[in-house]
Structures are given as C-alpha cells and as structure tokens.
C-alpha cells in the first residue's frame, strides 16, 4: 500500500529513508552530467578542431540550454506531468543522447547534445523539488537533507568528471559517452524499483481530471519536446541563435515571475518572493564567474599545466573536472559543523552574508588562478598544485552558497510556486553559463600569440579580471544584506 504524505514527513531520525533513493538516482545523473560537462570543450577543440574562443561560446550555449530547459521542464512537471513522469521521460531521452554520440562521436555529437539538453531539462529540476516535499514546511531538518543530497550530487560529479575525460583521452570517445549512458540506465532502474516509496510525492497534478484528457496533455508534452530537438540542434551549432533564444526566455521568465508575484494577495508572500529573486540574481553572477571550470579552465588545464600533483602523476583535466567535487565531499560536513558551532555561539552569519562570503572566496580563488603565471617555466607550463589549491578555495565559496541557495528558495516560495522558483534558480544558472562562455571566449580571444607562454599570459590576465568582478559583487551583497533581510521576514 502506498504511503501517505503525513507518513513520509513524520519520519524518525535525521533523514527520511526516501532521501537515499533520490540521492542515488541523482548521483548517477550527476555522473552523466558532470562527465559530459568535463569533456565538452576538450572534445570540441581536440576532435571537432574548433578554436578555443568558439569552443567556449559553444560550451556556454550548450550549458545555457541545459539549464534553460530545466526551467521549462519544471513548469511542465508542475502543471501537467508531475515530477515522477517528468523524471522518467527525461532520463530516457538523456540515455538516447549519450548512445547517439557513443555510436559516432564526431558525426553525432551535436545531435546527441540536443537530446541530452531536452532530457536533462525534464530530469534535473524534479529530484530537488521532491527532496523538498519529503519535509513538512516547518521541519528544521530540511537543510540537513539538502546538505546530504548535495553530497550525493558531488559523488556522482567526482566519478563522472574523472572517468569520462580519462576514457576519452586515453581509450576512446565512444567508451566515454557509453559510460555516461550506462550509469543513467542504472539511475533510472533504481528510480523505477523504488518510486512506490514516494507515495503521492511527484504524482501528476491533474489526477482529478478525466484520464483521457490528462493523457492527451501528457502526450502533447512528450511530442512537442521531441519535435523541438532539431531546433535545439540548429541553435547550439549557431551560438547567435542561442543568444536570441536566451534573451527571449529571460524576458518571458521574468514576466511570468512578475505575473505570479502580482497575483499573490498576501504582502508578506510578495516580499519573500522579491527576496528570493535577489538570491537568484546573485546566483547568476556567481555562476558567470564560477563556471569557467568547464570552459576556459578546461582548455587552460589541457595545455598549460604539468602532470605533478603532490608528487603523483595525474592528468590535469582529471584534476580540473574532479577536484571541486572531491573538495565538496570533504569540506561539506566541516563547513556544516562550522555553521552549527557558530550558531551555538550566536555568531552564525545570516544567509545573505554567507552568499557575500561565497563571492569573496570566489574572488580569492580566481586571484590564485591568475597567480599560477608566476610558477610557470619558460615554455608556459605551470604548477598543477597551485591550480588545485585555487579549486580548494573556489569550493569553500561554493559551499557558502550552493546548498543553502536551493533550501532558501523553497523556504521563501509558496508551495504552489515551488516548481517555478526552482526553475528560475536553474535559469539563473543558464544565464550564468551563457555569460561564462562569453567571458571564456573573451579570455581566449585576447591570446594573440601562437605559443603556450602567450596563452598563459592571456588566460591568467582574464582570471585577474574575474577576481575583481567577484570581489565587487561580494562587497555589494554584504552592503545590501540588511534590506533583503527585512524582505525575508521570519525566514532564516
């Protein structure tokens, strides 16, 4: 017999048992996602023979679409499919995308990417929304749940980020993309066999509707999604089209947010939503800088780093793809305990100040990426150790922001707008990815020479600029924190 929502939410202990299922499914999806993300620019430069700046723009476009479609997928899940069906459909399409590229990596790359974009759009927003529903709205254990869920995401990211680039570089690109497909199949099967434990969570919101009418709407969503794949293919190949699409969806999304905001009758809800939007805007700025990891930093690692990490011989692209996720797994519990200790001493900074601190660490990390130039030899090859240390600092910044970001959005949003606000959160990522691709392209364009010394110079100078942008954003956020705190009212 299916569990009721009350039975699920009234769990004993720290975590609901359903969290472990969602943790596992998301872990394999993140393996697939981070594995793909980590090989994109490398593959485009190495196999498709694109120039660095073009590869950066294409990377930004692909990532922007992935996150933009999580916004669209979130709305369809909210209004028609429900989280469970949306997730299953998305998973199937992602698997097909990876299998297509595995069949013929060079020829089918953009076709497979178009499938993966649609699949991720339907898959990605739903698991995090379901995690939120495992808890009663006033349950203080929700933050711990999201913290654990975040660790799951990163175990998948660590394995995928390291294995996919390793298989592609040293064995075959077919194996690289096949690995991503296989782990997605495992994740989807896990979900199929355990979804009964989720009770009513994630069911279609149209269950009261006549089943025939409901089926027509569901099929329409599936058909429209598949029909949009050729359009995405065209837009990803020509990044000018991506810009038009993204600016259009940005205007529509903000318009839709304002429409829902004005519809709310309670002023307190309106204030909270405006506060949530402020978080979303700064999350966009954070991503524009942070997301160099899949773009310009990947190409920097490809050419300008030695293979020596603390005396071990390690491929720099493996370090670039996986050090961040490894540090998240190690540092998450430590930083979590630090907040608890500060809370006991009544010294814990509020969420806004944590966001600001996140930017300050991000700034420091890009200053260290810049500083690698002072460790370079005459050929323009620099220290992998300093590079990895910069990621260590980046990760501290991310942990001041990432896990609490999702949680604060669910706390500030009325339940019926969860999907939309989660979608906006991911849309901020989409615009961040697009901006990151453009910033990365500008960094690589400034390289006018043909040797690795000139590449080192132009890339590190670019990272210095990004360090300044992050510093300014962090200071502004800390200065405006009293105003946003008023809008948040009782939400901590």
XYZ file of C-alpha atoms in Angstrom:
492
model
C 0.000 0.000 0.000
C 1.234 3.457 -0.904
C 2.459 5.728 1.889
C 0.619 8.971 2.649
C 2.393 12.331 2.709
C 1.985 12.524 6.516
C 3.602 9.098 6.967
C 6.574 10.192 4.830
C 7.013 13.573 6.541
C 6.642 12.236 10.106
C 9.865 10.237 9.909
C 12.091 9.441 12.875
C 15.771 10.350 12.942
C 17.656 12.855 10.845
C 16.817 11.772 7.281
C 13.735 10.242 5.608
C 14.502 6.845 4.003
C 13.265 8.145 0.615
C 16.174 10.606 0.596
C 18.600 7.738 -0.069
C 16.716 6.673 -3.216
C 16.657 10.228 -4.564
C 20.318 10.613 -3.530
C 21.297 7.512 -5.578
C 19.276 8.446 -8.668
C 20.651 11.990 -8.661
C 24.181 10.671 -8.083
C 24.101 8.706 -11.351
C 22.500 11.561 -13.247
C 25.248 13.877 -11.987
C 27.871 11.315 -13.094
C 26.409 11.604 -16.575
C 26.057 15.398 -16.436
C 29.497 16.236 -14.994
C 31.143 13.602 -17.167
C 29.685 15.277 -20.251
C 30.382 18.794 -18.973
C 34.019 17.974 -18.323
C 34.676 16.711 -21.863
C 32.726 19.298 -23.920
C 35.351 21.982 -24.633
C 38.204 19.465 -24.711
C 36.330 17.301 -27.244
C 35.360 20.284 -29.405
C 38.944 21.586 -29.596
C 40.626 18.167 -29.858
C 38.148 16.264 -32.074
C 35.979 18.859 -33.843
C 39.038 21.138 -34.262
C 37.267 24.303 -33.066
C 39.300 27.309 -31.920
C 39.368 27.999 -28.154
C 37.033 31.014 -28.292
C 34.449 29.199 -30.478
C 34.561 26.152 -28.182
C 33.960 28.436 -25.167
C 30.911 30.004 -26.856
C 29.546 26.581 -27.846
C 30.135 25.321 -24.300
C 28.260 28.327 -22.878
C 25.406 27.759 -25.337
C 25.071 24.040 -24.542
C 25.159 24.633 -20.791
C 22.740 27.563 -21.088
C 20.245 25.366 -22.923
C 20.597 22.574 -20.370
C 19.675 24.943 -17.546
C 17.074 26.917 -19.533
C 15.218 23.697 -20.265
C 15.172 22.838 -16.567
C 13.001 25.959 -16.211
C 10.633 24.763 -18.957
C 10.770 21.173 -17.685
C 9.967 22.391 -14.171
C 6.826 24.174 -15.378
C 5.611 21.119 -17.353
C 6.246 18.918 -14.295
C 4.344 21.367 -12.064
C 1.347 21.789 -14.337
C 0.953 18.517 -16.288
C 3.306 15.560 -15.843
C 4.176 15.558 -12.158
C 7.763 15.005 -11.033
C 7.840 11.198 -11.457
C 6.766 11.009 -15.119
C 8.867 14.044 -15.996
C 11.957 12.462 -14.462
C 11.438 9.117 -16.238
C 10.874 10.751 -19.649
C 13.944 12.970 -19.182
C 16.115 10.007 -18.210
C 15.148 8.022 -21.330
C 15.945 10.987 -23.627
C 19.324 11.542 -21.893
C 20.262 7.887 -22.407
C 19.365 8.108 -26.119
C 21.504 11.257 -26.452
C 24.574 9.601 -24.956
C 24.112 6.435 -27.037
C 23.891 8.545 -30.223
C 27.240 10.223 -29.522
C 28.788 6.892 -28.477
C 27.835 5.441 -31.910
C 29.755 8.111 -33.873
C 31.325 10.774 -31.624
C 32.361 13.305 -34.303
C 29.359 12.927 -36.615
C 26.594 12.640 -34.000
C 27.955 14.987 -31.313
C 25.511 17.872 -31.792
C 22.515 15.530 -32.322
C 23.289 13.712 -29.082
C 23.773 17.007 -27.259
C 20.319 18.191 -28.444
C 18.753 15.017 -26.953
C 20.723 15.447 -23.715
C 19.547 19.051 -23.345
C 15.861 18.064 -23.510
C 16.419 15.044 -21.256
C 18.252 16.990 -18.565
C 15.567 19.696 -18.704
C 12.897 17.201 -17.718
C 15.061 15.273 -15.272
C 17.057 17.844 -13.328
C 14.554 20.140 -11.511
C 12.359 17.315 -10.250
C 14.600 15.435 -7.865
C 15.470 18.568 -5.867
C 11.766 19.505 -5.722
C 10.893 16.005 -4.433
C 13.590 16.293 -1.737
C 11.821 19.473 -0.534
C 8.487 17.621 -0.316
C 9.901 14.895 1.965
C 9.809 17.513 4.741
C 6.982 19.403 6.345
C 7.268 23.140 5.582
C 8.372 23.957 9.142
C 10.728 20.982 9.558
C 14.184 22.263 10.644
C 15.788 19.056 9.304
C 15.260 20.196 5.691
C 18.668 21.961 5.470
C 20.462 18.790 6.591
C 18.517 16.843 3.944
C 19.605 19.211 1.201
C 23.183 19.085 2.526
C 23.224 15.285 2.244
C 21.559 15.438 -1.180
C 24.243 17.899 -2.300
C 26.948 15.442 -1.241
C 25.274 12.770 -3.421
C 25.325 15.102 -6.399
C 29.044 15.566 -5.890
C 29.977 11.895 -5.510
C 28.426 11.405 -8.963
C 30.207 14.516 -10.232
C 33.560 13.307 -8.905
C 33.319 9.881 -10.544
C 31.886 11.169 -13.840
C 34.243 14.132 -14.095
C 37.319 11.902 -13.673
C 36.249 8.787 -15.579
C 34.714 10.295 -18.728
C 37.674 12.557 -19.613
C 40.088 9.705 -18.776
C 38.258 7.247 -21.056
C 38.018 9.839 -23.847
C 41.642 10.990 -23.699
C 43.355 7.644 -23.189
C 40.974 4.990 -24.594
C 38.121 6.047 -26.888
C 35.440 8.721 -27.067
C 32.858 6.005 -27.727
C 33.658 4.467 -24.325
C 33.458 7.908 -22.690
C 29.890 8.561 -23.861
C 28.830 4.934 -23.397
C 29.837 5.127 -19.718
C 27.532 8.139 -19.285
C 24.640 6.210 -20.874
C 25.183 3.085 -18.737
C 25.146 4.947 -15.406
C 21.949 6.772 -16.443
C 20.310 3.397 -17.109
C 21.337 2.279 -13.580
C 19.877 5.501 -12.098
C 16.602 5.120 -13.962
C 16.179 1.469 -12.961
C 16.840 2.431 -9.313
C 14.051 5.018 -9.557
C 11.604 2.589 -11.224
C 12.027 -0.042 -8.499
C 11.762 2.376 -5.552
C 9.308 5.095 -6.661
C 6.417 3.413 -4.777
C 8.092 4.563 -1.515
C 7.497 8.190 -2.532
C 3.708 7.810 -2.089
C 1.884 10.789 -3.591
C 5.065 12.890 -3.964
C 5.671 13.624 -7.623
C 2.300 12.388 -8.913
C 0.601 14.250 -11.757
C -1.158 17.438 -10.568
C -4.024 16.514 -12.932
C -5.125 13.306 -11.173
C -8.623 14.759 -10.593
C -9.015 15.332 -14.353
C -10.623 12.789 -16.691
C -7.872 10.235 -17.534
C -8.389 10.607 -21.317
C -7.923 14.380 -21.221
C -4.935 14.029 -18.916
C -3.296 11.528 -21.274
C -3.753 13.882 -24.258
C -1.953 16.669 -22.369
C 0.875 14.356 -21.314
C 1.372 13.015 -24.853
C 1.344 16.594 -26.200
C 4.246 17.468 -23.851
C 6.248 14.416 -24.993
C 5.618 15.080 -28.701
C 6.403 18.812 -28.505
C 9.631 18.059 -26.633
C 10.843 15.597 -29.253
C 9.833 17.963 -32.084
C 11.957 20.726 -30.511
C 15.168 18.647 -30.778
C 16.023 19.761 -34.391
C 15.526 23.401 -33.303
C 17.934 22.957 -30.410
C 20.425 21.304 -32.752
C 20.362 24.406 -35.008
C 20.627 26.848 -32.085
C 23.540 25.058 -30.397
C 25.524 24.937 -33.655
C 24.961 28.665 -34.244
C 25.523 30.491 -30.954
C 23.940 33.729 -32.277
C 20.586 31.910 -32.252
C 21.299 30.823 -28.687
C 21.575 34.483 -27.651
C 18.189 35.371 -29.206
C 16.564 32.353 -27.593
C 18.045 33.019 -24.163
C 17.144 36.707 -24.109
C 13.590 35.812 -25.172
C 13.204 33.137 -22.494
C 14.755 35.531 -19.937
C 12.157 38.209 -20.652
C 9.327 35.630 -20.608
C 10.575 34.099 -17.334
C 10.879 37.447 -15.539
C 7.458 38.451 -16.934
C 5.941 35.191 -15.666
C 7.551 35.729 -12.255
C 6.091 39.280 -12.051
C 2.669 37.938 -13.132
C 2.693 35.291 -10.350
C 4.042 37.875 -7.867
C 1.218 40.332 -8.567
C -1.379 37.535 -8.289
C -0.351 36.849 -4.673
C -2.725 38.518 -2.228
C -0.576 38.462 0.914
C 2.039 41.247 1.065
C 4.332 39.077 3.213
C 4.461 36.440 0.434
C 5.282 39.151 -2.108
C 8.192 40.433 -0.013
C 9.585 36.910 0.373
C 9.395 36.293 -3.376
C 11.277 39.539 -4.068
C 13.961 38.398 -1.586
C 14.127 35.029 -3.371
C 14.610 36.857 -6.673
C 17.558 38.798 -5.187
C 19.220 35.472 -4.288
C 18.560 34.194 -7.806
C 20.143 37.290 -9.392
C 23.341 36.976 -7.340
C 23.430 33.243 -8.087
C 23.527 34.212 -11.793
C 26.531 36.488 -11.164
C 28.281 33.754 -9.186
C 27.844 31.220 -11.992
C 29.095 33.613 -14.691
C 32.497 33.545 -12.967
C 32.488 30.118 -11.292
C 31.546 28.205 -14.457
C 34.883 28.765 -16.171
C 35.706 25.237 -14.966
C 34.076 23.515 -17.938
C 35.224 26.174 -20.424
C 38.391 28.265 -20.243
C 39.877 26.413 -17.231
C 39.436 23.098 -19.060
C 41.417 24.469 -22.046
C 43.991 26.023 -19.682
C 44.396 22.600 -17.995
C 44.716 20.921 -21.412
C 47.826 22.917 -22.431
C 49.348 24.912 -19.579
C 49.678 22.578 -16.583
C 52.240 19.960 -15.623
C 51.161 16.462 -14.501
C 52.588 16.635 -10.973
C 50.075 16.797 -8.109
C 51.745 16.392 -4.700
C 54.333 14.103 -6.299
C 51.784 11.953 -8.169
C 51.486 11.837 -11.962
C 47.879 12.934 -12.649
C 46.244 14.250 -15.812
C 45.448 17.998 -15.346
C 41.988 17.647 -16.960
C 41.041 14.953 -14.435
C 42.097 17.396 -11.678
C 40.143 20.226 -13.345
C 36.991 18.093 -13.611
C 37.069 16.387 -10.232
C 38.978 18.411 -7.640
C 35.993 20.707 -6.999
C 33.616 17.794 -6.349
C 36.199 15.983 -4.202
C 36.657 19.116 -2.087
C 32.861 19.487 -1.771
C 32.591 15.958 -0.349
C 35.465 16.601 2.101
C 34.522 20.156 3.105
C 30.679 19.921 3.196
C 30.477 18.277 6.647
C 33.269 20.509 8.025
C 31.583 23.739 6.906
C 28.199 22.378 8.091
C 29.696 21.768 11.552
C 31.301 25.231 11.493
C 27.879 26.873 10.943
C 26.391 24.786 13.800
C 29.251 25.761 16.125
C 28.854 29.454 15.211
C 25.071 29.168 15.702
C 25.612 27.870 19.254
C 27.829 30.881 19.933
C 25.129 33.129 18.356
C 27.704 34.131 15.729
C 26.366 32.352 12.642
C 26.165 34.799 9.695
C 22.760 35.034 8.008
C 22.167 33.509 4.578
C 22.897 36.775 2.774
C 26.242 37.292 4.459
C 27.095 33.658 3.612
C 26.341 34.453 -0.030
C 28.622 37.506 0.202
C 31.412 35.447 1.802
C 30.971 32.950 -1.067
C 31.803 35.710 -3.562
C 34.872 36.778 -1.566
C 36.254 33.217 -1.672
C 35.419 33.005 -5.385
C 37.407 36.209 -5.906
C 40.361 34.819 -3.943
C 40.337 31.595 -5.976
C 40.475 33.416 -9.314
C 43.319 35.524 -7.972
C 45.165 32.234 -7.326
C 44.348 31.027 -10.886
C 45.923 34.313 -12.035
C 48.877 33.746 -9.711
C 49.763 30.426 -11.447
C 51.598 32.562 -14.057
C 54.371 33.199 -11.508
C 55.069 29.451 -11.222
C 55.427 28.842 -14.987
C 58.553 27.584 -16.739
C 59.940 29.119 -19.955
C 57.556 27.001 -22.067
C 54.453 28.395 -20.328
C 53.735 25.225 -18.306
C 52.753 25.962 -14.707
C 52.010 24.237 -11.400
C 49.136 21.777 -11.087
C 49.458 22.094 -7.284
C 48.691 25.846 -7.295
C 45.839 25.238 -9.762
C 44.304 22.562 -7.483
C 44.676 24.862 -4.458
C 42.676 27.530 -6.310
C 39.864 24.966 -6.669
C 40.050 24.287 -2.928
C 39.331 27.993 -2.299
C 36.595 28.059 -5.001
C 34.874 25.162 -3.253
C 34.722 26.982 0.092
C 32.983 29.839 -1.755
C 30.567 27.459 -3.465
C 29.676 25.809 -0.142
C 28.761 29.174 1.366
C 26.170 29.480 -1.376
C 25.140 26.309 -3.263
C 23.440 24.056 -0.667
C 21.696 26.880 1.200
C 20.615 28.513 -2.059
C 18.218 25.724 -3.030
C 16.925 25.480 0.515
C 16.298 29.230 0.895
C 14.361 29.345 -2.392
C 11.998 26.595 -1.167
C 11.615 28.384 2.200
C 10.783 31.758 0.604
C 8.377 30.386 -2.044
C 4.698 29.474 -1.564
C 4.285 25.728 -2.179
C 2.306 26.155 -5.414
C 5.207 28.173 -6.905
C 7.975 25.725 -5.909
C 8.499 24.447 -9.454
C 8.591 27.908 -10.984
C 11.066 29.240 -8.404
C 13.294 26.155 -8.712
C 13.092 26.712 -12.465
C 14.183 30.351 -12.037
C 17.074 29.160 -9.857
C 18.212 26.877 -12.685
C 17.533 29.623 -15.243
C 19.940 31.874 -13.297
C 22.443 29.057 -13.836
C 21.594 29.040 -17.551
C 22.320 32.747 -17.936
C 25.414 32.287 -15.769
C 26.629 29.515 -18.114
C 25.948 31.685 -21.165
C 27.853 34.605 -19.602
C 30.659 32.220 -18.544
C 31.027 31.024 -22.147
C 31.212 34.634 -23.381
C 33.743 35.602 -20.687
C 35.806 32.499 -21.524
C 35.692 33.360 -25.244
C 36.929 36.898 -24.489
C 39.751 35.483 -22.343
C 40.902 33.166 -25.161
C 40.465 35.862 -27.854
C 42.962 38.063 -26.018
C 45.580 35.407 -26.815
C 47.178 36.819 -29.980
C 50.321 34.657 -29.913
C 50.856 31.073 -31.046
C 52.790 29.664 -28.116
C 51.830 28.450 -24.632
C 53.513 31.444 -22.946
C 51.109 33.871 -24.670
C 48.171 31.579 -23.810
C 49.272 31.530 -20.159
C 49.504 35.338 -20.161
C 46.072 35.986 -21.714
C 44.224 33.364 -19.649
C 45.724 34.418 -16.309
C 45.073 38.109 -17.054
C 41.435 37.150 -17.699
C 41.239 35.374 -14.336
C 42.557 38.513 -12.643
C 39.620 40.482 -14.126
C 37.152 37.844 -12.910
C 38.658 38.043 -9.401
C 37.867 41.787 -9.347
C 34.263 41.246 -10.571
C 33.663 38.644 -7.827
C 35.141 40.935 -5.162
C 32.846 43.834 -6.153
C 29.739 41.570 -6.187
C 30.583 40.184 -2.725
C 31.032 43.633 -1.194
C 27.752 44.917 -2.741
C 25.857 41.881 -1.458
C 27.125 42.352 2.096
C 26.205 46.068 1.967
C 22.597 45.444 0.821
C 22.040 42.497 3.187
C 20.026 44.479 5.822
C 17.466 45.475 3.154
C 16.995 41.931 1.801
C 16.859 40.554 5.363
C 13.802 42.771 6.013
C 12.061 41.323 2.943
C 12.767 37.767 4.164
C 10.904 38.460 7.444
C 10.977 35.373 9.702
C 12.820 33.133 7.189
C 16.383 32.407 8.240
